[in-house]
CSV table of C-alpha atoms in Angstrom, one decimal:
chain,number,residue,atom,x,y,z
S,1,MET,CA,9.4,-16.3,-35.3
S,2,THR,CA,5.7,-16.4,-34.2
S,3,ILE,CA,5.2,-15.4,-30.5
S,4,ASN,CA,2.1,-16.2,-28.5
S,5,LEU,CA,0.5,-13.2,-26.8
S,6,SER,CA,0.1,-15.2,-23.6
S,7,GLU,CA,3.9,-15.2,-23.3
S,8,VAL,CA,4.0,-11.3,-23.1
S,9,ASP,CA,3.4,-9.3,-20.0
S,10,PHE,CA,2.2,-5.7,-20.5
S,11,LEU,CA,3.9,-3.1,-18.3
S,12,ASN,CA,2.6,0.2,-19.7
S,13,LEU,CA,1.5,2.1,-22.8
S,14,SER,CA,4.4,4.1,-24.2
S,15,LYS,CA,2.8,5.8,-27.2
S,16,ARG,CA,-0.4,5.7,-29.3
S,17,SER,CA,-1.0,7.0,-32.8
S,18,GLN,CA,-3.6,6.5,-35.6
S,19,SER,CA,-1.7,3.5,-36.9
S,20,SER,CA,-0.5,1.7,-33.8
S,21,CYS,CA,0.0,1.5,-30.1
S,22,VAL,CA,3.5,1.0,-28.6
S,23,PHE,CA,3.8,-0.9,-25.3
S,24,HIS,CA,6.6,-1.5,-22.8
S,25,THR,CA,6.4,-5.3,-22.2
S,26,ARG,CA,8.3,-8.2,-20.7
S,27,TRP,CA,8.9,-11.4,-22.7
S,28,ARG,CA,11.2,-14.3,-21.6
S,29,ASP,CA,12.6,-12.3,-18.7
S,30,LYS,CA,13.7,-9.4,-20.9
S,31,GLN,CA,12.1,-6.0,-21.4
S,32,CYS,CA,10.7,-5.5,-24.9
S,33,ILE,CA,8.7,-3.1,-27.1
S,34,LEU,CA,5.5,-4.5,-28.6
S,35,LYS,CA,4.0,-2.5,-31.4
S,36,VAL,CA,0.4,-3.4,-32.2
S,37,TYR,CA,-1.1,-2.1,-35.5
S,38,HIS,CA,-4.5,-1.1,-36.8
S,39,HIS,CA,-4.8,-2.9,-40.2
S,40,VAL,CA,-5.0,-0.7,-43.2
S,41,GLU,CA,-6.7,-2.1,-46.2
S,42,ARG,CA,-5.6,-1.2,-49.7
S,43,THR,CA,-8.2,0.8,-51.7
S,44,ASN,CA,-8.5,1.9,-55.3
S,45,ALA,CA,-6.9,5.2,-54.2
S,46,SER,CA,-3.8,3.5,-52.7
S,47,PRO,CA,-0.6,3.9,-54.6
S,48,ARG,CA,0.2,0.8,-56.6
S,49,ASP,CA,3.9,1.0,-56.2
S,50,ARG,CA,4.1,1.1,-52.4
S,51,GLU,CA,2.8,-0.9,-49.3
S,52,VAL,CA,0.3,1.0,-47.3
S,53,ASP,CA,-0.3,-1.3,-44.3
S,54,PRO,CA,2.0,-0.2,-41.5
S,55,PHE,CA,2.4,-3.7,-40.0
S,56,THR,CA,3.4,-5.1,-43.4
S,57,CYS,CA,5.9,-2.3,-43.9
S,58,GLU,CA,7.4,-2.9,-40.4
S,59,ILE,CA,7.6,-6.7,-40.6
S,60,GLN,CA,9.1,-6.7,-44.1
S,61,THR,CA,11.7,-4.1,-43.1
S,62,TYR,CA,12.8,-5.8,-39.8
S,63,THR,CA,13.0,-9.2,-41.6
S,64,ARG,CA,15.2,-7.6,-44.3
S,65,LEU,CA,17.4,-5.6,-41.8
S,66,LYS,CA,17.9,-8.6,-39.5
S,67,ALA,CA,18.9,-10.8,-42.5
S,68,HIS,CA,21.5,-8.1,-43.5
S,69,GLY,CA,22.9,-8.1,-40.0
S,70,LEU,CA,21.8,-4.6,-39.0
S,71,CYS,CA,20.0,-5.8,-35.9
S,72,GLY,CA,23.1,-7.6,-34.7
S,73,ARG,CA,25.2,-4.5,-35.3
S,74,GLY,CA,22.8,-2.3,-33.3
S,75,CYS,CA,21.9,0.0,-36.2
S,76,VAL,CA,18.3,-0.8,-35.5
S,77,PRO,CA,16.4,-2.4,-32.6
S,78,ASP,CA,16.7,-6.2,-32.5
S,79,PHE,CA,13.7,-8.0,-33.9
S,80,TYR,CA,12.3,-10.9,-31.9
S,81,GLY,CA,9.2,-12.0,-33.7
S,82,VAL,CA,5.5,-11.5,-34.7
S,83,ILE,CA,2.3,-11.9,-32.8
S,84,ASP,CA,-0.6,-12.8,-35.1
S,85,GLU,CA,-4.4,-12.5,-34.6
S,86,ILE,CA,-4.3,-10.4,-31.5
S,87,ASN,CA,-7.7,-10.4,-29.7
S,88,PRO,CA,-7.9,-7.1,-27.8
S,89,MET,CA,-10.2,-8.8,-25.2
S,90,ASP,CA,-7.3,-10.9,-24.1
S,91,ARG,CA,-5.4,-7.8,-22.8
S,92,LEU,CA,-7.8,-5.2,-21.6
S,93,PRO,CA,-7.5,-2.4,-20.8
S,94,TYR,CA,-4.2,-2.2,-22.7
S,95,LEU,CA,-5.7,-3.0,-26.1
S,96,LYS,CA,-8.9,-1.1,-25.8
S,97,ASP,CA,-8.0,1.1,-28.8
S,98,PHE,CA,-8.4,-2.0,-31.0
S,99,LEU,CA,-11.9,-3.1,-29.9
S,100,LYS,CA,-13.6,-1.5,-32.8
S,101,ASP,CA,-11.2,-2.8,-35.5
S,102,ARG,CA,-12.8,-5.0,-38.2
S,103,THR,CA,-10.1,-7.6,-38.0
S,104,TYR,CA,-7.7,-8.8,-35.3
S,105,SER,CA,-4.5,-6.9,-35.0
S,106,LYS,CA,-1.0,-8.0,-35.4
S,107,GLY,CA,2.2,-6.9,-33.6
S,108,VAL,CA,5.9,-7.0,-33.7
S,109,LEU,CA,8.1,-7.6,-30.7
S,110,ILE,CA,11.4,-5.7,-30.7
S,111,GLU,CA,14.3,-4.7,-28.4
S,112,PHE,CA,13.7,-2.3,-25.6
S,113,ILE,CA,16.5,0.3,-25.5
S,114,PRO,CA,16.6,2.6,-22.4
S,115,ASN,CA,17.8,6.2,-22.4
S,116,LEU,CA,17.2,7.1,-26.0
S,117,ARG,CA,17.1,10.6,-27.2
S,118,GLN,CA,16.8,12.3,-30.6
S,119,ILE,CA,19.9,12.5,-32.8
S,120,ASP,CA,22.2,15.5,-32.5
S,121,LEU,CA,25.3,16.7,-34.4
S,122,SER,CA,27.6,13.9,-33.3
S,123,THR,CA,25.4,10.9,-33.9
S,124,PHE,CA,24.4,10.4,-37.5
S,125,SER,CA,26.0,7.5,-39.5
S,126,GLN,CA,23.7,4.6,-40.3
S,127,ASP,CA,21.4,5.6,-43.2
S,128,GLY,CA,23.7,4.3,-45.9
S,129,LYS,CA,23.7,0.8,-44.4
S,130,ILE,CA,19.9,0.7,-44.4
S,131,HIS,CA,19.8,1.8,-48.1
S,132,ARG,CA,22.3,-1.0,-49.0
S,133,ALA,CA,19.8,-3.4,-47.6
S,134,GLU,CA,17.4,-2.0,-50.2
S,135,VAL,CA,15.1,-0.4,-47.7
S,136,TYR,CA,13.6,3.0,-48.1
S,137,HIS,CA,12.8,4.4,-44.6
S,138,GLY,CA,10.2,6.9,-45.8
S,139,ASP,CA,10.2,9.1,-42.7
S,140,PRO,CA,13.9,10.1,-42.2
S,141,TYR,CA,13.5,12.9,-39.6
S,142,PRO,CA,15.1,13.4,-36.2
S,143,ARG,CA,12.2,11.8,-34.3
S,144,ASN,CA,13.2,8.5,-35.9
S,145,MET,CA,17.0,8.9,-35.4
S,146,MET,CA,18.1,8.0,-31.9
S,147,VAL,CA,21.2,7.8,-29.8
S,148,GLN,CA,21.5,5.9,-26.5
S,149,GLU,CA,22.8,8.0,-23.7
S,150,GLY,CA,25.8,6.5,-21.9
S,151,SER,CA,26.9,4.5,-25.0
S,152,ASP,CA,27.9,5.2,-28.6
S,153,ARG,CA,24.9,3.4,-30.1
S,154,VAL,CA,23.1,5.2,-32.9
S,155,LEU,CA,20.0,3.7,-34.5
S,156,TRP,CA,17.0,4.2,-36.6
S,157,ILE,CA,13.5,3.4,-35.3
S,158,ASP,CA,9.9,3.2,-36.7
S,159,PHE,CA,9.7,1.5,-40.0
S,160,ASP,CA,5.9,1.6,-40.5
S,161,ARG,CA,6.2,3.7,-43.6
S,162,ALA,CA,9.3,1.9,-44.9
S,163,GLN,CA,9.4,0.1,-48.3
S,164,THR,CA,11.6,-2.9,-49.1
S,165,TYR,CA,12.8,-3.6,-52.6
S,166,ASP,CA,13.8,-6.9,-54.2
S,167,SER,CA,15.2,-5.0,-57.2
S,168,ILE,CA,15.6,-1.3,-57.7
S,169,THR,CA,13.6,0.4,-60.4
S,170,PRO,CA,14.7,3.9,-61.6
S,171,ARG,CA,11.8,5.5,-59.5
S,172,GLN,CA,12.8,3.6,-56.4
S,173,GLN,CA,16.5,4.6,-56.9
S,174,HIS,CA,15.3,8.2,-57.2
S,175,LEU,CA,13.5,7.9,-53.8
S,176,LEU,CA,16.6,6.4,-52.2
S,177,ASP,CA,18.7,9.2,-53.7
S,178,GLU,CA,16.3,11.9,-52.4
S,179,GLU,CA,16.5,10.4,-48.9
S,180,ASP,CA,20.3,10.4,-49.1
S,181,GLU,CA,20.2,14.1,-50.2
S,182,LEU,CA,17.9,15.0,-47.3
S,183,MET,CA,20.2,13.3,-44.8
S,184,ASP,CA,23.2,15.1,-46.3
S,185,TYR,CA,21.4,18.4,-45.9
S,186,PHE,CA,20.4,17.6,-42.4
S,187,VAL,CA,23.8,16.7,-41.0
S,188,ASN,CA,25.5,19.7,-42.8
S,189,ALA,CA,22.8,22.1,-41.6
S,190,LEU,CA,22.9,20.8,-38.1
S,191,ALA,CA,26.7,21.4,-38.0
S,192,GLU,CA,26.0,25.1,-38.9
S,193,ASP,CA,23.2,25.3,-36.3
S,194,TYR,CA,25.6,23.9,-33.7
S,195,LYS,CA,28.1,26.7,-34.4
S,196,GLU,CA,25.4,29.3,-33.9
S,197,GLY,CA,24.0,27.6,-30.8
S,198,LYS,CA,20.4,27.4,-32.1
S,199,ILE,CA,18.1,25.4,-34.4
S,200,HIS,CA,17.8,27.5,-37.6
S,201,ARG,CA,18.6,25.6,-40.8
S,202,THR,CA,17.2,22.3,-39.4
S,203,TRP,CA,14.1,23.9,-38.0
S,204,GLU,CA,11.8,22.2,-40.5
S,205,CYS,CA,13.4,18.8,-39.9
S,206,TYR,CA,12.6,19.0,-36.1
S,207,TYR,CA,9.3,20.9,-36.0
S,208,GLU,CA,7.5,20.9,-39.4
S,209,TYR,CA,7.5,17.2,-40.1
S,210,VAL,CA,6.1,16.0,-36.7
């Protein structure tokens, strides 16, 4: 679904990074998250076997996950649509970070979920469902694993490094297996850390890969 920028009211800037800005917005009387991306062009140095543009990664992933029902089950934020050809002049000062971009930006509009916090011992369960949709997250660390306080909802966020596969090659299967192994290590190590009452075995997961 393509959404017109004029339909979206900006409330505040939630986060900015080198690849995108994340805004708290309102659309059709509901609170939403709008992620606007700086376009990344493929170069001769770009890996041939993976997508490098963060918008393309995110839109392909949300399209795949929604088709597989993971948005409806709450495993990931619901995906509402895409905003094409965003002229930053139309929403100043919110989009001032994009004024020097060579091309107009694009964005994805997704569900706003209040009261999120990073995953802890009791909240990991969904990575296998994402892999069964043939999606490789690419950044499977606690900052992207969330639980909603006051509910039992556990979800993954931020798919701007994710890769979607139509068929699985041996190399891609290896990447999926590695991600599974990392998650197995994380949840087992977190259980041991919980017993000791301090972050020790999972320290790298929380602090090194930030």
